[in-house]
mmCIF file of C-alpha atoms in Angstrom:
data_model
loop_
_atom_site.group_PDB
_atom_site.id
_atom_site.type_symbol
_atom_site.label_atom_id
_atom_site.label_comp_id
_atom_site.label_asym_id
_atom_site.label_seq_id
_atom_site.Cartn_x
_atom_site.Cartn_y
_atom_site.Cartn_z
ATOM 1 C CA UNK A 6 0.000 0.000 0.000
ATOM 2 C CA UNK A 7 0.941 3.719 -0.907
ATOM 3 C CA UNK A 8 -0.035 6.516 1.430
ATOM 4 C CA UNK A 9 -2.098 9.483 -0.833
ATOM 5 C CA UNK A 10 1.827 11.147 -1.966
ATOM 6 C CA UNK A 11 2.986 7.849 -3.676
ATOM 7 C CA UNK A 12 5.480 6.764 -0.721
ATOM 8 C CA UNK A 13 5.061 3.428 0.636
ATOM 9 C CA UNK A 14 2.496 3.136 3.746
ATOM 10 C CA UNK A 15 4.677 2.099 6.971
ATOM 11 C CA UNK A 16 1.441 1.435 8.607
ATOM 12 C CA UNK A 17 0.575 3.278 11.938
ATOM 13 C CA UNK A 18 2.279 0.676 13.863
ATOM 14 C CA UNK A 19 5.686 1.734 12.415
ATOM 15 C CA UNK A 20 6.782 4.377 14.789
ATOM 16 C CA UNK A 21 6.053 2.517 17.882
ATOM 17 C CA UNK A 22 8.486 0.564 20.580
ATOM 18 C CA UNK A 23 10.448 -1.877 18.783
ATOM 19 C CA UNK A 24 9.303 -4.395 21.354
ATOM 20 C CA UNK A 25 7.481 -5.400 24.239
ATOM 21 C CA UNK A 26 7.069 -3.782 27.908
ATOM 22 C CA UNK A 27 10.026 -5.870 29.690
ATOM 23 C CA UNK A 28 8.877 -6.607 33.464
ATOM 24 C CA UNK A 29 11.005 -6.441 36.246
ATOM 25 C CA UNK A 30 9.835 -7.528 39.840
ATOM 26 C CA UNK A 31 10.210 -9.066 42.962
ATOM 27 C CA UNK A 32 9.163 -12.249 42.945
ATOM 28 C CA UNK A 33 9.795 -13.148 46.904
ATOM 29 C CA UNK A 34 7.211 -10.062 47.182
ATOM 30 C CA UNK A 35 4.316 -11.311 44.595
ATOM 31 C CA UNK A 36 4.781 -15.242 46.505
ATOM 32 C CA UNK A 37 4.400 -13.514 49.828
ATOM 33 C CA UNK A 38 1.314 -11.425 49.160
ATOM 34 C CA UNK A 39 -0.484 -14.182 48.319
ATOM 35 C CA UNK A 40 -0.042 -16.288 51.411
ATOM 36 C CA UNK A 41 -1.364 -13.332 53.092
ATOM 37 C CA UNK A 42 -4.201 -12.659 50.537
ATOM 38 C CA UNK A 43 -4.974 -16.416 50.991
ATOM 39 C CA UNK A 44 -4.522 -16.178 55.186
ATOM 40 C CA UNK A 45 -6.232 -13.322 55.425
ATOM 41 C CA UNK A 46 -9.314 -14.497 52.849
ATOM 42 C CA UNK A 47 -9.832 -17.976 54.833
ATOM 43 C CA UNK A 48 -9.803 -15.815 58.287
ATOM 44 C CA UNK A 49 -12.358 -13.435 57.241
ATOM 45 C CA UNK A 50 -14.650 -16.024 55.683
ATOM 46 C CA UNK A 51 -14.371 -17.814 58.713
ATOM 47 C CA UNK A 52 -15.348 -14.885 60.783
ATOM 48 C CA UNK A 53 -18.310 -13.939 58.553
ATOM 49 C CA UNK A 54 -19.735 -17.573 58.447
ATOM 50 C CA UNK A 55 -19.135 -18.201 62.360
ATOM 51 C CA UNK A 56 -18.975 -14.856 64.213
ATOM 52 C CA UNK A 57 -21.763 -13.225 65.567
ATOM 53 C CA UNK A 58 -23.233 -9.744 66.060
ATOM 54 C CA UNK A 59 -20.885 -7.455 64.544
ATOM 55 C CA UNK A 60 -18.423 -9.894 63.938
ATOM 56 C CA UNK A 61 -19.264 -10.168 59.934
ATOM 57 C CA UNK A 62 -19.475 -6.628 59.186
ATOM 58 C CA UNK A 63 -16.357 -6.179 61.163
ATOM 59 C CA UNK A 64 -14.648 -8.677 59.341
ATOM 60 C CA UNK A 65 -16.049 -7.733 56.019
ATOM 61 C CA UNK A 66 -15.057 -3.827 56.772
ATOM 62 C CA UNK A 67 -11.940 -4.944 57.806
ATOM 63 C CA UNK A 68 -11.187 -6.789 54.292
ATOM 64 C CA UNK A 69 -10.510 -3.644 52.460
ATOM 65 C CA UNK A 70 -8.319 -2.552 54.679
ATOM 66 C CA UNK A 71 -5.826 -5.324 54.905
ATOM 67 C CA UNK A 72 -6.576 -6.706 50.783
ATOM 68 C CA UNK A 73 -5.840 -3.390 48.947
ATOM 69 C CA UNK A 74 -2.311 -2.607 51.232
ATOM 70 C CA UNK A 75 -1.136 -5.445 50.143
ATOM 71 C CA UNK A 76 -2.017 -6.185 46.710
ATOM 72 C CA UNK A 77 0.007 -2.745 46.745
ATOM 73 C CA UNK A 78 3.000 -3.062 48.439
ATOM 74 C CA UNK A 79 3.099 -6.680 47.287
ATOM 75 C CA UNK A 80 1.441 -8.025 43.806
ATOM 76 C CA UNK A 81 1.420 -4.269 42.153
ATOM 77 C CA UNK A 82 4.880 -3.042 42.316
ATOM 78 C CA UNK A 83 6.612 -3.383 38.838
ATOM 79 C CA UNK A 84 9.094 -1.702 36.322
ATOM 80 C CA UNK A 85 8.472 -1.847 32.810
ATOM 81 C CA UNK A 86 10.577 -0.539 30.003
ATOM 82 C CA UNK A 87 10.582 0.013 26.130
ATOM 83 C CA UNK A 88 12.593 1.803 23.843
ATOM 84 C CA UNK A 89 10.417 5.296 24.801
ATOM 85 C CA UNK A 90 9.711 5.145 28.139
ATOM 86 C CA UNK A 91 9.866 3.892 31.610
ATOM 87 C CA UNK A 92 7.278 3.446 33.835
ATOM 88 C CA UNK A 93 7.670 2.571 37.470
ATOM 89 C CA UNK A 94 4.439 1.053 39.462
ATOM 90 C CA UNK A 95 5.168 1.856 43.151
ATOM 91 C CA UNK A 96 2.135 0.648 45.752
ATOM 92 C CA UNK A 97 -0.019 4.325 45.648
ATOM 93 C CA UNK A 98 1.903 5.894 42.308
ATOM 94 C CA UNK A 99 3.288 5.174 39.039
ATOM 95 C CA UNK A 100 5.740 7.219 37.568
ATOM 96 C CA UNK A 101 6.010 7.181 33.829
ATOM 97 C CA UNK A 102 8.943 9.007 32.549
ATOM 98 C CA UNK A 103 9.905 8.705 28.903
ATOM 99 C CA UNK A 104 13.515 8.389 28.547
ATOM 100 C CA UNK A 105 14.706 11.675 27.531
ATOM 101 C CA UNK A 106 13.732 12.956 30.942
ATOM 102 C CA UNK A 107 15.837 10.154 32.997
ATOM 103 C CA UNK A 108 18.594 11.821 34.799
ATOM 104 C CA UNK A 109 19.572 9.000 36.334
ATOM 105 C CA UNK A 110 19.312 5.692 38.232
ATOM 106 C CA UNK A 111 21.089 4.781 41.471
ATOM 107 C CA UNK A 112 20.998 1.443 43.523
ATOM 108 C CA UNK A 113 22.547 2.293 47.356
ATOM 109 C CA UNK A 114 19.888 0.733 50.213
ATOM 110 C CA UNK A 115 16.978 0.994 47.689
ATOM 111 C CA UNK A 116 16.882 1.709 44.079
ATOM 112 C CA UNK A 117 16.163 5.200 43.280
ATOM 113 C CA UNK A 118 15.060 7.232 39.738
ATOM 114 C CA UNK A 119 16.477 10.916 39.233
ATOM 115 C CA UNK A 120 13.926 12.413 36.673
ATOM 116 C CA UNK A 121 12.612 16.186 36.328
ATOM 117 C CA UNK A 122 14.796 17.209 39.413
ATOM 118 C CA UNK A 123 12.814 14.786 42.141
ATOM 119 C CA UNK A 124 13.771 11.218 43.409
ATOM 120 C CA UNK A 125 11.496 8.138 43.340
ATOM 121 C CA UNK A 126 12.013 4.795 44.868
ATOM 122 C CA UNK A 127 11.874 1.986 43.027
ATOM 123 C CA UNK A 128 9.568 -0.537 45.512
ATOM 124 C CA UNK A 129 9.776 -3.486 42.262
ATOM 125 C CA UNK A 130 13.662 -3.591 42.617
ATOM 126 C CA UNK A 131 14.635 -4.508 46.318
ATOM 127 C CA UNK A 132 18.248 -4.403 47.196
ATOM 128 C CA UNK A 133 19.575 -7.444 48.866
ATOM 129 C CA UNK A 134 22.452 -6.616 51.023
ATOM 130 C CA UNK A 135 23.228 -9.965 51.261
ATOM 131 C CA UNK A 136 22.911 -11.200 47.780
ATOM 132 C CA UNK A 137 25.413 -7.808 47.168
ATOM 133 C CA UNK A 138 28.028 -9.097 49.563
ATOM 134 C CA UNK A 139 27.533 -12.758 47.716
ATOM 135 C CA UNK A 140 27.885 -11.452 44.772
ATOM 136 C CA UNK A 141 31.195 -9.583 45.799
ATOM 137 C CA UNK A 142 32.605 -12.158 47.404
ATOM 138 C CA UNK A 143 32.086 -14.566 44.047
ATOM 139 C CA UNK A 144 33.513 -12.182 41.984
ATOM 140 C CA UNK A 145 36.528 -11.322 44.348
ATOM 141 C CA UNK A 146 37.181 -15.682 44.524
ATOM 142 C CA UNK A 147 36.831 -14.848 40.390
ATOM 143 C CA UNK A 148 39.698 -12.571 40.319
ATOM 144 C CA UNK A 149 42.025 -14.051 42.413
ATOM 145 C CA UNK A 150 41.429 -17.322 40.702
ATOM 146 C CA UNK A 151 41.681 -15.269 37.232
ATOM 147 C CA UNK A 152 38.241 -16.503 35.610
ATOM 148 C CA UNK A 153 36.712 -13.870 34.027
ATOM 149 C CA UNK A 154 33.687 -15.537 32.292
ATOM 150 C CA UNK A 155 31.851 -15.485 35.423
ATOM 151 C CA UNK A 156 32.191 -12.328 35.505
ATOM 152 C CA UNK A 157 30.428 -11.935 31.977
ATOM 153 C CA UNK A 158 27.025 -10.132 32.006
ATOM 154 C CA UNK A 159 25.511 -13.043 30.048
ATOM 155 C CA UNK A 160 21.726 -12.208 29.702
ATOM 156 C CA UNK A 161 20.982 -12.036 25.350
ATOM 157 C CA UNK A 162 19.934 -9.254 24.490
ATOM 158 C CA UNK A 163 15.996 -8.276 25.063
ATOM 159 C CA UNK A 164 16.048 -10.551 28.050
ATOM 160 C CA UNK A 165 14.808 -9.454 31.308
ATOM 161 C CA UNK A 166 18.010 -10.685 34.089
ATOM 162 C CA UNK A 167 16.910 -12.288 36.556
ATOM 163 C CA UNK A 168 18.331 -13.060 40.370
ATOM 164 C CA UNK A 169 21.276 -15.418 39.797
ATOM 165 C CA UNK A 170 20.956 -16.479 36.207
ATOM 166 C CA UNK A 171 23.090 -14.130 34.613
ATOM 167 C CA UNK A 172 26.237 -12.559 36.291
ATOM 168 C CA UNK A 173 26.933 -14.512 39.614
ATOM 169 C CA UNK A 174 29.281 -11.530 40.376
ATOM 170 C CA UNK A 175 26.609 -8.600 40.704
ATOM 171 C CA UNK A 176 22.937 -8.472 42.983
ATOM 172 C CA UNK A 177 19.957 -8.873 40.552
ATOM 173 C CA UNK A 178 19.222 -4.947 41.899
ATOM 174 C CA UNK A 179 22.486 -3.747 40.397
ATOM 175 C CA UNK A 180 22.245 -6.311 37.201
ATOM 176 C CA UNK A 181 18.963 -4.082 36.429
ATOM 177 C CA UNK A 182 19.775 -0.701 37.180
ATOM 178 C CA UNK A 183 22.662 -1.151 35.213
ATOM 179 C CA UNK A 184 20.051 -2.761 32.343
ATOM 180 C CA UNK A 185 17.762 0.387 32.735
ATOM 181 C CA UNK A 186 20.455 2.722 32.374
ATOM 182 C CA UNK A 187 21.885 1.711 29.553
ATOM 183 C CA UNK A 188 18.471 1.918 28.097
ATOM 184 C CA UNK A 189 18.195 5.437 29.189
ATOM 185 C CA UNK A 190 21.503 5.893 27.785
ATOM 186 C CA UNK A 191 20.062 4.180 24.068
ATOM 187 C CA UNK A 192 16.826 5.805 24.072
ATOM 188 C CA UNK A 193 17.653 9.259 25.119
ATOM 189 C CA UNK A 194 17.926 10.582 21.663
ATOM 190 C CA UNK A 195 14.845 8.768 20.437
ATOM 191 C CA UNK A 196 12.561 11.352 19.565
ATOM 192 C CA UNK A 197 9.306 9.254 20.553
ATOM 193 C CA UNK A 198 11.136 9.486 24.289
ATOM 194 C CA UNK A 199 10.887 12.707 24.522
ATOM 195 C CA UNK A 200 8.373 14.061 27.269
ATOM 196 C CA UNK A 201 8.529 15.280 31.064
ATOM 197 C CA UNK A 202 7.768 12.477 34.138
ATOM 198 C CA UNK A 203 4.042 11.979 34.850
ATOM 199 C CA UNK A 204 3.203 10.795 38.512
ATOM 200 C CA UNK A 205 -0.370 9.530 38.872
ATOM 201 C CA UNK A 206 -2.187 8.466 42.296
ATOM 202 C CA UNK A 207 -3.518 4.835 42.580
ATOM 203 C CA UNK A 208 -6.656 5.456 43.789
ATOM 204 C CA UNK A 209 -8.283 2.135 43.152
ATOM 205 C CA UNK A 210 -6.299 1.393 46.332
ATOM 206 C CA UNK A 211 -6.273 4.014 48.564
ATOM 207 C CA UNK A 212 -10.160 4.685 47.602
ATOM 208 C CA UNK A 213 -11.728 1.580 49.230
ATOM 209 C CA UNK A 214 -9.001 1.644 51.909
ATOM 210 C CA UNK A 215 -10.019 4.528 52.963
ATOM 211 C CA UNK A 216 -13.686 3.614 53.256
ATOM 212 C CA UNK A 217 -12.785 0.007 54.543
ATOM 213 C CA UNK A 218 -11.309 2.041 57.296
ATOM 214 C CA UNK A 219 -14.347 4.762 57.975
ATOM 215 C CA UNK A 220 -16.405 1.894 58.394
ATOM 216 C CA UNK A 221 -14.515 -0.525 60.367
ATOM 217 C CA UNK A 222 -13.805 2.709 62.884
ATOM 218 C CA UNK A 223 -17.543 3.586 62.990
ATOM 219 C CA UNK A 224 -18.538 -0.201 63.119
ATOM 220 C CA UNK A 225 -15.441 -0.875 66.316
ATOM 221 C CA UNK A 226 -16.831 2.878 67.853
ATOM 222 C CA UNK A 227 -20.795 1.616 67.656
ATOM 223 C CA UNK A 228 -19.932 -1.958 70.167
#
């Protein structure tokens, strides 16, 4: 197909990412919300099938309350990245900020985003002191023994790393910063990055939170 001046049609899809949304997150955090989703679900069923008086509506205000915190500080948290942008899901915010606007990503006690002059924290990315001090210590037994391959960043590329399958010598919160700023690094130029950070409020959390918790006060104030 031709577009109406005689040039060949690229199709609409042409100027978009050259591939997916790559995910990064914790999954010790996403295993761990779930035993609590599924603790918490069996107690509160319990409680509304055997309690009595208030007991059920307490339980059932209380639900809210305890679900939505963590699905958000547990299940939601999540980094994804393209060639334009990258867009961090923290439990009550996500930051989208194409990559032109990146200043910078640092990974100290927590992983941190520099973009439009503020800092962020990364909550997808936890930093494992003690995976770091593994990691240092592998890489230090590498050099003395002089074996450089395991030093290697060996993820292909387009590949999201994950904790221990790609360089032994580095923590899987270091591996990706260093992933995410070399695509800020690539992308930076890319006109379709261009753009200022957006920050937008979850509030299909802290909505029915927030009335879980008016009416579990007003239902513990009327006993």
């Amino acid at each position: 197909m031709t577009d109406s001046d005689g040039t060949p049609d690229q199709g609409s899809a042409a100027p978009e990412q050259k591939y997916a949304d790559r995910v990064q997150r914790s999954v010790p955090g996403i295993i761990a919300g779930v035993m609590l989703l599924a603790i918490a679900g069996w107690l509160i069923i319990d409680a509304v099938i055997n309690g009595t008086g208030r007991t059920p509506w307490i339980a059932l205000a209380a639900a809210p309350v305890f679900a939505f915190p963590v699905i958000a500080y547990t299940l939601r948290p999540a980094v994804l990245s393209n060639d334009r942008r990258l867009l961090v899901r923290n439990p009550l915010r996500t930051i989208d900020v194409p990559w032109a606007s990146v200043e910078g990503l640092k990974a100290g006690y927590s992983v941190e985003l520099f973009a439009g002059g503020k800092k962020y924290q990364v909550w997808a990315v936890p930093v494992s002191l003690r995976q770091r001090k593994r990691a240092n210590r592998t890489a230090a037994r590498a050099a003395a023994s002089g074996d450089t391959t395991s030093s290697r960043w060996s993820v292909p590329a387009g590949r999201t790393a994950r904790p221990g399958q790609s360089d032994p010598t580095r923590a899987w919160s270091d591996q990706v910063v260093s992933e995410l700023q070399e695509l800020a690094d690539t992308n930076a130029a890319n006109p379709l990055a261009a753009g200022e950070a957006r920050v937008t409020w979850c509030w299909w959390i802290i909505a029915p939170t927030l009335v879980g918790l008016v009416a579990l006060v007003a239902l513990i104030a009327a006993t």
